[in-house]
Amino acid sequence: MPGKEFSRRDFIKITTGVVGGMIGLGLGLPALAYLLDPAFRTTTKEAWVPIGKLSDMQVGTPFQFSFTRVQLNGWERTSTSYGGYVIRKSDDPTDMVILNSRCTHLSCTVNWQQDAQAFICPCHDGKFSVDGKVLGGPPPRPLDAYTDFRVTQDGVLEIFYKEG
Ligand code: FES
């Protein structure tokens, strides 16, 4: 039985298919990688965050700071702002308390009132002392504090941010 002959037409069909497939892969793979890349991106949930120069923070006067954290989770991008106050107790660069300005009642932002020498919450009149203790109002506990901090060689105060 004679074998089927491989015609010129068959050769062109196969060659066209192979070359077309290679071109499709060459164009399709980068496009697919581009589309899928965000799905694998996440940001770390912990980081050292610079909040200001130590030399700008006077002993005894609350220094206000804020920072924003951007969270990437696949295609979802979330920006969250945080704030607080640094209260230096002496010239010792480690002698300080760093308070979160989020009220421990229902999370409104407290503000330092120089006249009252206290942090006042505008939502329900919560009142905190300069070191964060509850002086009045509904807050159930003192202001939260950032306890992990360091001063860089350039004199920048950094806090260690942990999600939650
Ligand atoms: S949220 Fe601050 S006192 Fe209610």
PDB file of C-alpha atoms in Angstrom, residues 14-94:
ATOM      1  CA  ILE A  14       1.777  23.111   8.691  1.00  0.00           C
ATOM      2  CA  THR A  15       4.383  25.829   8.313  1.00  0.00           C
ATOM      3  CA  THR A  16       1.722  28.560   8.458  1.00  0.00           C
ATOM      4  CA  GLY A  17       0.205  26.982  11.583  1.00  0.00           C
ATOM      5  CA  VAL A  18       3.553  26.720  13.370  1.00  0.00           C
ATOM      6  CA  VAL A  19       4.646  30.250  12.480  1.00  0.00           C
ATOM      7  CA  GLY A  20       1.197  31.648  13.394  1.00  0.00           C
ATOM      8  CA  GLY A  21       1.297  29.842  16.727  1.00  0.00           C
ATOM      9  CA  MET A  22       4.755  31.208  17.522  1.00  0.00           C
ATOM     10  CA  ILE A  23       3.664  34.759  16.717  1.00  0.00           C
ATOM     11  CA  GLY A  24       0.545  34.288  18.844  1.00  0.00           C
ATOM     12  CA  LEU A  25       2.626  33.081  21.779  1.00  0.00           C
ATOM     13  CA  GLY A  26       5.116  35.916  21.319  1.00  0.00           C
ATOM     14  CA  LEU A  27       2.349  38.511  21.513  1.00  0.00           C
ATOM     15  CA  GLY A  28      -0.024  36.740  23.864  1.00  0.00           C
ATOM     16  CA  LEU A  29       2.306  35.779  26.713  1.00  0.00           C
ATOM     17  CA  PRO A  30       3.494  39.318  27.518  1.00  0.00           C
ATOM     18  CA  ALA A  31      -0.094  40.590  27.336  1.00  0.00           C
ATOM     19  CA  LEU A  32      -1.245  37.805  29.645  1.00  0.00           C
ATOM     20  CA  ALA A  33       1.613  38.502  32.059  1.00  0.00           C
ATOM     21  CA  TYR A  34       0.707  42.213  32.033  1.00  0.00           C
ATOM     22  CA  LEU A  35      -2.922  41.449  32.842  1.00  0.00           C
ATOM     23  CA  LEU A  36      -2.192  38.929  35.578  1.00  0.00           C
ATOM     24  CA  ASP A  37       0.717  40.717  37.258  1.00  0.00           C
ATOM     25  CA  PRO A  38      -1.437  42.814  39.651  1.00  0.00           C
ATOM     26  CA  ALA A  39      -3.100  39.669  40.952  1.00  0.00           C
ATOM     27  CA  PHE A  40       0.174  38.600  42.500  1.00  0.00           C
ATOM     28  CA  ARG A  41       1.104  41.977  43.996  1.00  0.00           C
ATOM     29  CA  THR A  42       0.703  42.609  47.698  1.00  0.00           C
ATOM     30  CA  THR A  43       2.381  45.091  49.996  1.00  0.00           C
ATOM     31  CA  THR A  44       4.010  44.232  53.250  1.00  0.00           C
ATOM     32  CA  LYS A  45       1.882  44.740  56.323  1.00  0.00           C
ATOM     33  CA  GLU A  46       4.808  45.965  58.428  1.00  0.00           C
ATOM     34  CA  ALA A  47       7.322  48.726  57.775  1.00  0.00           C
ATOM     35  CA  TRP A  48       9.466  51.423  59.358  1.00  0.00           C
ATOM     36  CA  VAL A  49       7.737  54.744  58.667  1.00  0.00           C
ATOM     37  CA  PRO A  50       9.549  58.106  58.970  1.00  0.00           C
ATOM     38  CA  ILE A  51       7.485  60.640  60.903  1.00  0.00           C
ATOM     39  CA  GLY A  52       9.791  63.623  61.234  1.00  0.00           C
ATOM     40  CA  LYS A  53      13.143  65.036  62.251  1.00  0.00           C
ATOM     41  CA  LEU A  54      13.895  64.681  65.932  1.00  0.00           C
ATOM     42  CA  SER A  55      15.345  68.192  65.932  1.00  0.00           C
ATOM     43  CA  ASP A  56      11.885  69.578  65.014  1.00  0.00           C
ATOM     44  CA  MET A  57      10.300  67.992  68.088  1.00  0.00           C
ATOM     45  CA  GLN A  58      10.507  70.169  71.179  1.00  0.00           C
ATOM     46  CA  VAL A  59      10.616  68.638  74.621  1.00  0.00           C
ATOM     47  CA  GLY A  60       7.207  68.828  76.281  1.00  0.00           C
ATOM     48  CA  THR A  61       5.261  70.013  73.218  1.00  0.00           C
ATOM     49  CA  PRO A  62       3.262  67.403  71.294  1.00  0.00           C
ATOM     50  CA  PHE A  63       4.538  67.112  67.727  1.00  0.00           C
ATOM     51  CA  GLN A  64       1.814  66.141  65.291  1.00  0.00           C
ATOM     52  CA  PHE A  65       2.563  63.723  62.456  1.00  0.00           C
ATOM     53  CA  SER A  66       0.667  61.790  59.837  1.00  0.00           C
ATOM     54  CA  PHE A  67       1.423  59.210  57.215  1.00  0.00           C
ATOM     55  CA  THR A  68      -0.398  57.188  54.609  1.00  0.00           C
ATOM     56  CA  ARG A  69      -0.098  53.503  53.919  1.00  0.00           C
ATOM     57  CA  VAL A  70      -1.075  52.089  50.542  1.00  0.00           C
ATOM     58  CA  GLN A  71      -2.143  48.478  50.492  1.00  0.00           C
ATOM     59  CA  LEU A  72      -2.107  46.513  47.260  1.00  0.00           C
ATOM     60  CA  ASN A  73      -4.065  43.331  47.165  1.00  0.00           C
ATOM     61  CA  GLY A  74      -4.403  42.076  43.637  1.00  0.00           C
ATOM     62  CA  TRP A  75      -6.227  44.768  41.674  1.00  0.00           C
ATOM     63  CA  GLU A  76      -7.451  46.419  44.867  1.00  0.00           C
ATOM     64  CA  ARG A  77      -5.558  49.512  46.065  1.00  0.00           C
ATOM     65  CA  THR A  78      -6.422  51.022  49.442  1.00  0.00           C
ATOM     66  CA  SER A  79      -4.956  54.180  50.965  1.00  0.00           C
ATOM     67  CA  THR A  80      -5.304  54.708  54.688  1.00  0.00           C
ATOM     68  CA  SER A  81      -4.131  57.741  56.642  1.00  0.00           C
ATOM     69  CA  TYR A  82      -2.800  57.539  60.170  1.00  0.00           C
ATOM     70  CA  GLY A  83      -1.792  60.209  62.606  1.00  0.00           C
ATOM     71  CA  GLY A  84      -0.384  60.764  66.016  1.00  0.00           C
ATOM     72  CA  TYR A  85       1.706  62.871  68.335  1.00  0.00           C
ATOM     73  CA  VAL A  86       5.266  62.571  69.584  1.00  0.00           C
ATOM     74  CA  ILE A  87       5.775  63.821  73.116  1.00  0.00           C
ATOM     75  CA  ARG A  88       9.440  64.108  74.027  1.00  0.00           C
ATOM     76  CA  LYS A  89       9.991  63.982  77.768  1.00  0.00           C
ATOM     77  CA  SER A  90      13.655  65.033  77.776  1.00  0.00           C
ATOM     78  CA  ASP A  91      16.633  65.562  75.460  1.00  0.00           C
ATOM     79  CA  ASP A  92      17.285  61.829  75.556  1.00  0.00           C
ATOM     80  CA  PRO A  93      16.285  60.665  72.036  1.00  0.00           C
ATOM     81  CA  THR A  94      14.621  57.560  73.465  1.00  0.00           C
TER      82      THR A  94
END
